[in-house]
Amino acid sequence: MTENHVSGMEASAVSVLKRAVELDHSGRLQESLVCYQEGIQLLIDVLKALKDDSKRGHYREKIKGYMDRAEQIKSHVNQMKEDGKYHEQIKISEDATGYSYEVLFKPYISSALSEIWVEDPYIRHTHQLYNFLRFCEMLLKSCGKVTKIHLLTSQDEQGDNTQQSSALSELRDSLGGHGVTLDVQFSSTIHDREIRFDNGWIIKIGRGLDYFKKPKGRFSIGYCDYDLRHCHETSVDIFHTKHTKTL
């Protein structure tokens, strides 16, 4: 392994662990735990490549410190889950970037995840349908083994529902090719926005999945990469229930 490659891994580890500490200090524990775990693995890879004993000793101490903190957070989060008291809130400010679906949902996706319920009244216009498609793609790329997605949304009573029906039908067929069943239901009275995972996590977003601003053009930065897309101001509340069978 070249020195440049090791330096690159060190820089990546520092960046991820710095983010872990920031999230830790702001009380976003589950997110910080994911970053700690990623950063620790990067440091372990660096340690394996180092030959200098003094540097190896330094990194062993660093790894131990971060592992101890990660274990503390994990125990604390598990206890809050058990007590039914887990609640985190993320404030997304106006024009903020860095809040793609991967960033927002990844900390709550585990190998135990298999079924998801999405309640969002605004999955009907073109950009909203694309948002839901992106969300489904994110689930397929995750470490979970998703087999069923439920969508409860509304129909546009003022316009033609052909596009919505056609898009959701095409998505249902496409997901079926990946071994995932899409169940779509409509409600004329739905108002709340909520996403529930069968591993116990509940995510409530003030604006639902539609919290991204329209890009300036089809060839503007952020059009394809949602991490670079500007956001509307909204709040995200995350809860956990140990009674997963009631979801």
PDB file of C-alpha atoms in Angstrom:
ATOM      1  CA  MET A   1       0.000   0.000   0.000  1.00  0.00           C
ATOM      2  CA  THR A   2       1.471   3.362  -1.036  1.00  0.00           C
ATOM      3  CA  GLU A   3       2.098   6.218   1.377  1.00  0.00           C
ATOM      4  CA  ASN A   4      -0.351   8.400  -0.548  1.00  0.00           C
ATOM      5  CA  HIS A   5      -3.059   5.776  -0.181  1.00  0.00           C
ATOM      6  CA  VAL A   6      -2.472   5.557   3.582  1.00  0.00           C
ATOM      7  CA  SER A   7      -2.554   9.361   3.829  1.00  0.00           C
ATOM      8  CA  GLY A   8      -5.851   9.350   1.955  1.00  0.00           C
ATOM      9  CA  MET A   9      -7.347   6.829   4.377  1.00  0.00           C
ATOM     10  CA  GLU A  10      -6.087   8.903   7.326  1.00  0.00           C
ATOM     11  CA  ALA A  11      -7.730  12.035   5.906  1.00  0.00           C
ATOM     12  CA  SER A  12     -10.992  10.153   5.354  1.00  0.00           C
ATOM     13  CA  ALA A  13     -10.920   8.771   8.902  1.00  0.00           C
ATOM     14  CA  VAL A  14     -10.304  12.233  10.366  1.00  0.00           C
ATOM     15  CA  SER A  15     -13.177  13.697   8.357  1.00  0.00           C
ATOM     16  CA  VAL A  16     -15.670  10.973   9.324  1.00  0.00           C
ATOM     17  CA  LEU A  17     -14.679  11.019  13.008  1.00  0.00           C
ATOM     18  CA  LYS A  18     -14.855  14.803  13.141  1.00  0.00           C
ATOM     19  CA  ARG A  19     -18.424  14.515  11.869  1.00  0.00           C
ATOM     20  CA  ALA A  20     -19.114  11.807  14.471  1.00  0.00           C
ATOM     21  CA  VAL A  21     -17.976  14.104  17.293  1.00  0.00           C
ATOM     22  CA  GLU A  22     -20.077  17.001  15.940  1.00  0.00           C
ATOM     23  CA  LEU A  23     -23.179  14.809  15.764  1.00  0.00           C
ATOM     24  CA  ASP A  24     -22.409  13.412  19.217  1.00  0.00           C
ATOM     25  CA  HIS A  25     -22.202  16.915  20.722  1.00  0.00           C
ATOM     26  CA  SER A  26     -25.444  17.971  19.038  1.00  0.00           C
ATOM     27  CA  GLY A  27     -27.302  14.967  20.478  1.00  0.00           C
ATOM     28  CA  ARG A  28     -27.813  13.159  17.165  1.00  0.00           C
ATOM     29  CA  LEU A  29     -26.685   9.911  18.713  1.00  0.00           C
ATOM     30  CA  GLN A  30     -27.745   7.303  16.176  1.00  0.00           C
ATOM     31  CA  GLU A  31     -26.143   9.275  13.352  1.00  0.00           C
ATOM     32  CA  SER A  32     -22.966   9.794  15.365  1.00  0.00           C
ATOM     33  CA  LEU A  33     -22.783   6.064  16.121  1.00  0.00           C
ATOM     34  CA  VAL A  34     -22.804   5.235  12.402  1.00  0.00           C
ATOM     35  CA  CYS A  35     -20.004   7.768  11.776  1.00  0.00           C
ATOM     36  CA  TYR A  36     -17.960   6.471  14.731  1.00  0.00           C
ATOM     37  CA  GLN A  37     -18.221   2.937  13.383  1.00  0.00           C
ATOM     38  CA  GLU A  38     -17.181   3.995   9.868  1.00  0.00           C
ATOM     39  CA  GLY A  39     -14.322   6.135  11.172  1.00  0.00           C
ATOM     40  CA  ILE A  40     -13.040   3.397  13.481  1.00  0.00           C
ATOM     41  CA  GLN A  41     -12.926   0.922  10.592  1.00  0.00           C
ATOM     42  CA  LEU A  42     -10.936   3.419   8.527  1.00  0.00           C
ATOM     43  CA  LEU A  43      -8.463   3.886  11.409  1.00  0.00           C
ATOM     44  CA  ILE A  44      -8.103   0.112  11.738  1.00  0.00           C
ATOM     45  CA  ASP A  45      -7.263  -0.073   8.025  1.00  0.00           C
ATOM     46  CA  VAL A  46      -4.668   2.688   8.518  1.00  0.00           C
ATOM     47  CA  LEU A  47      -3.207   0.850  11.517  1.00  0.00           C
ATOM     48  CA  LYS A  48      -2.755  -2.322   9.463  1.00  0.00           C
ATOM     49  CA  ALA A  49      -0.790  -0.387   6.851  1.00  0.00           C
ATOM     50  CA  LEU A  50       1.522   1.478   9.247  1.00  0.00           C
ATOM     51  CA  LYS A  51       5.011   0.215  10.017  1.00  0.00           C
ATOM     52  CA  ASP A  52       6.138   2.908  12.466  1.00  0.00           C
ATOM     53  CA  ASP A  53       5.633   1.544  16.020  1.00  0.00           C
ATOM     54  CA  SER A  54       5.116   4.973  17.592  1.00  0.00           C
ATOM     55  CA  LYS A  55       2.380   5.823  15.076  1.00  0.00           C
ATOM     56  CA  ARG A  56       0.793   2.419  15.554  1.00  0.00           C
ATOM     57  CA  GLY A  57       0.668   3.003  19.312  1.00  0.00           C
ATOM     58  CA  HIS A  58      -0.894   6.438  18.760  1.00  0.00           C
ATOM     59  CA  TYR A  59      -3.613   5.010  16.524  1.00  0.00           C
ATOM     60  CA  ARG A  60      -4.324   2.126  18.907  1.00  0.00           C
ATOM     61  CA  GLU A  61      -5.071   4.681  21.641  1.00  0.00           C
ATOM     62  CA  LYS A  62      -7.237   6.733  19.290  1.00  0.00           C
ATOM     63  CA  ILE A  63      -9.167   3.656  18.187  1.00  0.00           C
ATOM     64  CA  LYS A  64      -9.731   2.560  21.780  1.00  0.00           C
ATOM     65  CA  GLY A  65     -11.042   6.005  22.736  1.00  0.00           C
ATOM     66  CA  TYR A  66     -13.480   6.134  19.849  1.00  0.00           C
ATOM     67  CA  MET A  67     -14.581   2.528  20.419  1.00  0.00           C
ATOM     68  CA  ASP A  68     -15.284   3.261  24.085  1.00  0.00           C
ATOM     69  CA  ARG A  69     -17.395   6.292  23.152  1.00  0.00           C
ATOM     70  CA  ALA A  70     -19.243   4.358  20.435  1.00  0.00           C
ATOM     71  CA  GLU A  71     -20.036   1.593  22.925  1.00  0.00           C
ATOM     72  CA  GLN A  72     -21.351   4.149  25.432  1.00  0.00           C
ATOM     73  CA  ILE A  73     -23.625   5.677  22.793  1.00  0.00           C
ATOM     74  CA  LYS A  74     -24.820   2.256  21.649  1.00  0.00           C
ATOM     75  CA  SER A  75     -25.721   1.237  25.210  1.00  0.00           C
ATOM     76  CA  HIS A  76     -27.452   4.569  25.849  1.00  0.00           C
ATOM     77  CA  VAL A  77     -29.464   4.397  22.611  1.00  0.00           C
ATOM     78  CA  ASN A  78     -30.449   0.771  23.274  1.00  0.00           C
ATOM     79  CA  GLN A  79     -31.632   1.683  26.757  1.00  0.00           C
ATOM     80  CA  MET A  80     -33.724   4.572  25.423  1.00  0.00           C
ATOM     81  CA  LYS A  81     -35.224   2.234  22.823  1.00  0.00           C
ATOM     82  CA  GLU A  82     -36.055  -0.283  25.543  1.00  0.00           C
ATOM     83  CA  ASP A  83     -37.660   2.415  27.672  1.00  0.00           C
ATOM     84  CA  GLY A  84     -39.588   3.809  24.706  1.00  0.00           C
ATOM     85  CA  LYS A  85     -38.001   7.238  25.260  1.00  0.00           C
ATOM     86  CA  TYR A  86     -35.883   7.613  22.136  1.00  0.00           C
ATOM     87  CA  HIS A  87     -36.415  10.927  20.322  1.00  0.00           C
ATOM     88  CA  GLU A  88     -34.081  12.938  18.141  1.00  0.00           C
ATOM     89  CA  GLN A  89     -34.835  16.056  16.138  1.00  0.00           C
ATOM     90  CA  ILE A  90     -32.937  17.329  13.111  1.00  0.00           C
ATOM     91  CA  LYS A  91     -33.494  20.900  11.970  1.00  0.00           C
ATOM     92  CA  ILE A  92     -32.913  21.415   8.265  1.00  0.00           C
ATOM     93  CA  SER A  93     -32.408  25.111   7.633  1.00  0.00           C
ATOM     94  CA  GLU A  94     -33.459  27.041   4.545  1.00  0.00           C
ATOM     95  CA  ASP A  95     -31.090  26.434   1.600  1.00  0.00           C
ATOM     96  CA  ALA A  96     -29.093  23.810   3.548  1.00  0.00           C
ATOM     97  CA  THR A  97     -27.371  21.064   1.560  1.00  0.00           C
ATOM     98  CA  GLY A  98     -26.090  17.626   2.557  1.00  0.00           C
ATOM     99  CA  TYR A  99     -29.468  16.073   3.388  1.00  0.00           C
ATOM    100  CA  SER A 100     -29.969  13.416   0.728  1.00  0.00           C
ATOM    101  CA  TYR A 101     -32.178  10.449   1.544  1.00  0.00           C
ATOM    102  CA  GLU A 102     -29.021   8.376   2.101  1.00  0.00           C
ATOM    103  CA  VAL A 103     -27.762  10.839   4.727  1.00  0.00           C
ATOM    104  CA  LEU A 104     -31.112  11.179   6.468  1.00  0.00           C
ATOM    105  CA  PHE A 105     -32.224   7.532   6.551  1.00  0.00           C
ATOM    106  CA  LYS A 106     -28.998   5.482   6.518  1.00  0.00           C
ATOM    107  CA  PRO A 107     -28.468   5.580  10.319  1.00  0.00           C
ATOM    108  CA  TYR A 108     -31.836   3.877  10.838  1.00  0.00           C
ATOM    109  CA  ILE A 109     -31.517   1.136   8.231  1.00  0.00           C
ATOM    110  CA  SER A 110     -30.307  -2.209   9.519  1.00  0.00           C
ATOM    111  CA  SER A 111     -30.107  -5.766   8.224  1.00  0.00           C
ATOM    112  CA  ALA A 112     -33.342  -6.443  10.123  1.00  0.00           C
ATOM    113  CA  LEU A 113     -35.303  -4.001   7.955  1.00  0.00           C
ATOM    114  CA  SER A 114     -37.710  -5.703   5.550  1.00  0.00           C
ATOM    115  CA  GLU A 115     -40.928  -3.656   5.423  1.00  0.00           C
ATOM    116  CA  ILE A 116     -41.578   0.106   5.187  1.00  0.00           C
ATOM    117  CA  TRP A 117     -44.711   2.224   5.453  1.00  0.00           C
ATOM    118  CA  VAL A 118     -44.695   5.665   3.779  1.00  0.00           C
ATOM    119  CA  GLU A 119     -47.555   8.039   4.503  1.00  0.00           C
ATOM    120  CA  ASP A 120     -47.205  11.195   2.438  1.00  0.00           C
ATOM    121  CA  PRO A 121     -50.116  13.058   0.803  1.00  0.00           C
ATOM    122  CA  TYR A 122     -47.881  14.595  -1.854  1.00  0.00           C
ATOM    123  CA  ILE A 123     -46.583  11.771  -4.030  1.00  0.00           C
ATOM    124  CA  ARG A 124     -48.500  12.786  -7.130  1.00  0.00           C
ATOM    125  CA  HIS A 125     -46.711  15.429  -9.235  1.00  0.00           C
ATOM    126  CA  THR A 126     -43.666  14.621 -11.387  1.00  0.00           C
ATOM    127  CA  HIS A 127     -40.951  15.825  -8.996  1.00  0.00           C
ATOM    128  CA  GLN A 128     -42.709  14.185  -6.026  1.00  0.00           C
ATOM    129  CA  LEU A 129     -42.928  10.871  -7.870  1.00  0.00           C
ATOM    130  CA  TYR A 130     -39.208  11.140  -8.639  1.00  0.00           C
ATOM    131  CA  ASN A 131     -38.576  11.792  -4.937  1.00  0.00           C
ATOM    132  CA  PHE A 132     -40.367   8.575  -4.056  1.00  0.00           C
ATOM    133  CA  LEU A 133     -38.414   6.733  -6.755  1.00  0.00           C
ATOM    134  CA  ARG A 134     -35.139   8.044  -5.265  1.00  0.00           C
ATOM    135  CA  PHE A 135     -36.280   6.920  -1.824  1.00  0.00           C
ATOM    136  CA  CYS A 136     -36.997   3.413  -3.150  1.00  0.00           C
ATOM    137  CA  GLU A 137     -33.621   3.289  -4.897  1.00  0.00           C
ATOM    138  CA  MET A 138     -31.939   4.273  -1.630  1.00  0.00           C
ATOM    139  CA  LEU A 139     -33.700   1.390   0.145  1.00  0.00           C
ATOM    140  CA  LEU A 140     -32.573  -1.098  -2.508  1.00  0.00           C
ATOM    141  CA  LYS A 141     -28.939  -0.001  -2.093  1.00  0.00           C
ATOM    142  CA  SER A 142     -29.053  -0.221   1.692  1.00  0.00           C
ATOM    143  CA  CYS A 143     -27.860  -3.078   3.875  1.00  0.00           C
ATOM    144  CA  GLY A 144     -31.440  -4.041   4.687  1.00  0.00           C
ATOM    145  CA  LYS A 145     -33.355  -6.750   2.832  1.00  0.00           C
ATOM    146  CA  VAL A 146     -36.494  -4.845   1.972  1.00  0.00           C
ATOM    147  CA  THR A 147     -39.292  -7.010   0.582  1.00  0.00           C
ATOM    148  CA  LYS A 148     -42.335  -4.732   0.890  1.00  0.00           C
ATOM    149  CA  ILE A 149     -43.022  -1.000   0.672  1.00  0.00           C
ATOM    150  CA  HIS A 150     -46.428   0.456   1.521  1.00  0.00           C
ATOM    151  CA  LEU A 151     -47.388   3.885   0.173  1.00  0.00           C
ATOM    152  CA  LEU A 152     -50.414   5.811   1.389  1.00  0.00           C
ATOM    153  CA  THR A 153     -50.866   9.057  -0.532  1.00  0.00           C
ATOM    154  CA  SER A 154     -53.551  11.230  -2.124  1.00  0.00           C
ATOM    155  CA  GLN A 155     -54.744  11.822  -5.666  1.00  0.00           C
ATOM    156  CA  ASP A 156     -54.886  15.249  -7.278  1.00  0.00           C
ATOM    157  CA  GLU A 157     -58.607  15.963  -7.358  1.00  0.00           C
ATOM    158  CA  GLN A 158     -58.074  19.056  -9.516  1.00  0.00           C
ATOM    159  CA  GLY A 159     -56.074  17.386 -12.274  1.00  0.00           C
ATOM    160  CA  ASP A 160     -55.555  14.254 -14.315  1.00  0.00           C
ATOM    161  CA  ASN A 161     -54.355  11.275 -12.269  1.00  0.00           C
ATOM    162  CA  THR A 162     -53.084   9.390 -15.324  1.00  0.00           C
ATOM    163  CA  GLN A 163     -49.440  10.356 -14.772  1.00  0.00           C
ATOM    164  CA  GLN A 164     -49.507   9.397 -11.094  1.00  0.00           C
ATOM    165  CA  SER A 165     -51.175   6.032 -11.784  1.00  0.00           C
ATOM    166  CA  SER A 166     -48.848   5.270 -14.682  1.00  0.00           C
ATOM    167  CA  ALA A 167     -45.694   6.214 -12.741  1.00  0.00           C
ATOM    168  CA  LEU A 168     -46.623   4.198  -9.658  1.00  0.00           C
ATOM    169  CA  SER A 169     -47.623   1.218 -11.797  1.00  0.00           C
ATOM    170  CA  GLU A 170     -44.272   1.320 -13.604  1.00  0.00           C
ATOM    171  CA  LEU A 171     -42.436   1.626 -10.288  1.00  0.00           C
ATOM    172  CA  ARG A 172     -44.424  -1.300  -8.871  1.00  0.00           C
ATOM    173  CA  ASP A 173     -43.357  -3.473 -11.818  1.00  0.00           C
ATOM    174  CA  SER A 174     -39.738  -2.315 -11.570  1.00  0.00           C
ATOM    175  CA  LEU A 175     -39.532  -2.998  -7.835  1.00  0.00           C
ATOM    176  CA  GLY A 176     -41.095  -6.402  -8.437  1.00  0.00           C
ATOM    177  CA  GLY A 177     -38.122  -7.218 -10.634  1.00  0.00           C
ATOM    178  CA  HIS A 178     -35.934  -6.623  -7.581  1.00  0.00           C
ATOM    179  CA  GLY A 179     -38.042  -8.843  -5.339  1.00  0.00           C
ATOM    180  CA  VAL A 180     -39.854  -5.931  -3.657  1.00  0.00           C
ATOM    181  CA  THR A 181     -43.641  -5.589  -3.476  1.00  0.00           C
ATOM    182  CA  LEU A 182     -45.098  -2.065  -3.690  1.00  0.00           C
ATOM    183  CA  ASP A 183     -48.543  -1.665  -2.137  1.00  0.00           C
ATOM    184  CA  VAL A 184     -50.212   1.657  -3.028  1.00  0.00           C
ATOM    185  CA  GLN A 185     -53.305   2.984  -1.281  1.00  0.00           C
ATOM    186  CA  PHE A 186     -55.041   6.364  -1.674  1.00  0.00           C
ATOM    187  CA  SER A 187     -56.758   8.554   0.899  1.00  0.00           C
ATOM    188  CA  SER A 188     -58.612  11.836   0.442  1.00  0.00           C
ATOM    189  CA  THR A 189     -58.148  12.751   4.116  1.00  0.00           C
ATOM    190  CA  ILE A 190     -54.463  11.953   4.695  1.00  0.00           C
ATOM    191  CA  HIS A 191     -52.522  14.887   6.120  1.00  0.00           C
ATOM    192  CA  ASP A 192     -49.674  13.678   8.315  1.00  0.00           C
ATOM    193  CA  ARG A 193     -46.321  12.640   6.867  1.00  0.00           C
ATOM    194  CA  GLU A 194     -44.611   9.648   8.425  1.00  0.00           C
ATOM    195  CA  ILE A 195     -42.218   6.864   7.459  1.00  0.00           C
ATOM    196  CA  ARG A 196     -42.146   3.697   9.564  1.00  0.00           C
ATOM    197  CA  PHE A 197     -39.591   0.904   9.440  1.00  0.00           C
ATOM    198  CA  ASP A 198     -40.362  -2.542  10.804  1.00  0.00           C
ATOM    199  CA  ASN A 199     -37.096  -2.462  12.776  1.00  0.00           C
ATOM    200  CA  GLY A 200     -38.777   0.055  15.089  1.00  0.00           C
ATOM    201  CA  TRP A 201     -37.726   3.425  13.665  1.00  0.00           C
ATOM    202  CA  ILE A 202     -40.303   6.124  12.911  1.00  0.00           C
ATOM    203  CA  ILE A 203     -39.236   9.225  10.954  1.00  0.00           C
ATOM    204  CA  LYS A 204     -41.568  12.211  10.696  1.00  0.00           C
ATOM    205  CA  ILE A 205     -40.551  14.960   8.269  1.00  0.00           C
ATOM    206  CA  GLY A 206     -42.521  18.202   8.306  1.00  0.00           C
ATOM    207  CA  ARG A 207     -42.512  18.395   4.518  1.00  0.00           C
ATOM    208  CA  GLY A 208     -42.486  14.648   3.856  1.00  0.00           C
ATOM    209  CA  LEU A 209     -40.121  13.495   1.110  1.00  0.00           C
ATOM    210  CA  ASP A 210     -40.642  16.778  -0.738  1.00  0.00           C
ATOM    211  CA  TYR A 211     -38.150  18.931   1.198  1.00  0.00           C
ATOM    212  CA  PHE A 212     -35.829  19.677  -1.715  1.00  0.00           C
ATOM    213  CA  LYS A 213     -35.927  22.904  -3.696  1.00  0.00           C
ATOM    214  CA  LYS A 214     -36.294  22.890  -7.444  1.00  0.00           C
ATOM    215  CA  PRO A 215     -32.851  23.135  -9.089  1.00  0.00           C
ATOM    216  CA  LYS A 216     -32.173  26.144 -11.314  1.00  0.00           C
ATOM    217  CA  GLY A 217     -31.904  23.946 -14.376  1.00  0.00           C
ATOM    218  CA  ARG A 218     -31.398  20.405 -15.626  1.00  0.00           C
ATOM    219  CA  PHE A 219     -27.664  21.035 -15.863  1.00  0.00           C
ATOM    220  CA  SER A 220     -27.293  22.766 -12.503  1.00  0.00           C
ATOM    221  CA  ILE A 221     -25.333  21.274  -9.607  1.00  0.00           C
ATOM    222  CA  GLY A 222     -27.710  19.354  -7.382  1.00  0.00           C
ATOM    223  CA  TYR A 223     -30.020  18.228 -10.182  1.00  0.00           C
ATOM    224  CA  CYS A 224     -28.794  14.623  -9.966  1.00  0.00           C
ATOM    225  CA  ASP A 225     -27.010  14.510  -6.584  1.00  0.00           C
ATOM    226  CA  TYR A 226     -29.466  15.230  -3.771  1.00  0.00           C
ATOM    227  CA  ASP A 227     -26.607  15.826  -1.334  1.00  0.00           C
ATOM    228  CA  LEU A 228     -25.910  18.995  -3.329  1.00  0.00           C
ATOM    229  CA  ARG A 229     -29.567  19.988  -3.673  1.00  0.00           C
ATOM    230  CA  HIS A 230     -30.748  22.966  -1.603  1.00  0.00           C
ATOM    231  CA  CYS A 231     -33.496  22.228   0.916  1.00  0.00           C
ATOM    232  CA  HIS A 232     -36.576  23.954   2.234  1.00  0.00           C
ATOM    233  CA  GLU A 233     -36.601  24.587   5.975  1.00  0.00           C
ATOM    234  CA  THR A 234     -38.157  21.662   7.825  1.00  0.00           C
ATOM    235  CA  SER A 235     -37.873  19.518  10.947  1.00  0.00           C
ATOM    236  CA  VAL A 236     -37.229  15.797  11.146  1.00  0.00           C
ATOM    237  CA  ASP A 237     -38.339  13.900  14.253  1.00  0.00           C
ATOM    238  CA  ILE A 238     -37.014  10.401  14.853  1.00  0.00           C
ATOM    239  CA  PHE A 239     -38.565   7.987  17.326  1.00  0.00           C
ATOM    240  CA  HIS A 240     -38.122   4.331  18.131  1.00  0.00           C
ATOM    241  CA  THR A 241     -40.677   1.864  19.387  1.00  0.00           C
ATOM    242  CA  LYS A 242     -39.691  -1.553  20.686  1.00  0.00           C
ATOM    243  CA  HIS A 243     -43.199  -2.789  19.862  1.00  0.00           C
ATOM    244  CA  THR A 244     -42.372  -3.328  16.199  1.00  0.00           C
ATOM    245  CA  LYS A 245     -45.154  -5.849  15.661  1.00  0.00           C
ATOM    246  CA  THR A 246     -47.766  -3.070  16.080  1.00  0.00           C
ATOM    247  CA  LEU A 247     -46.422  -1.086  13.119  1.00  0.00           C
TER     248      LEU A 247
END
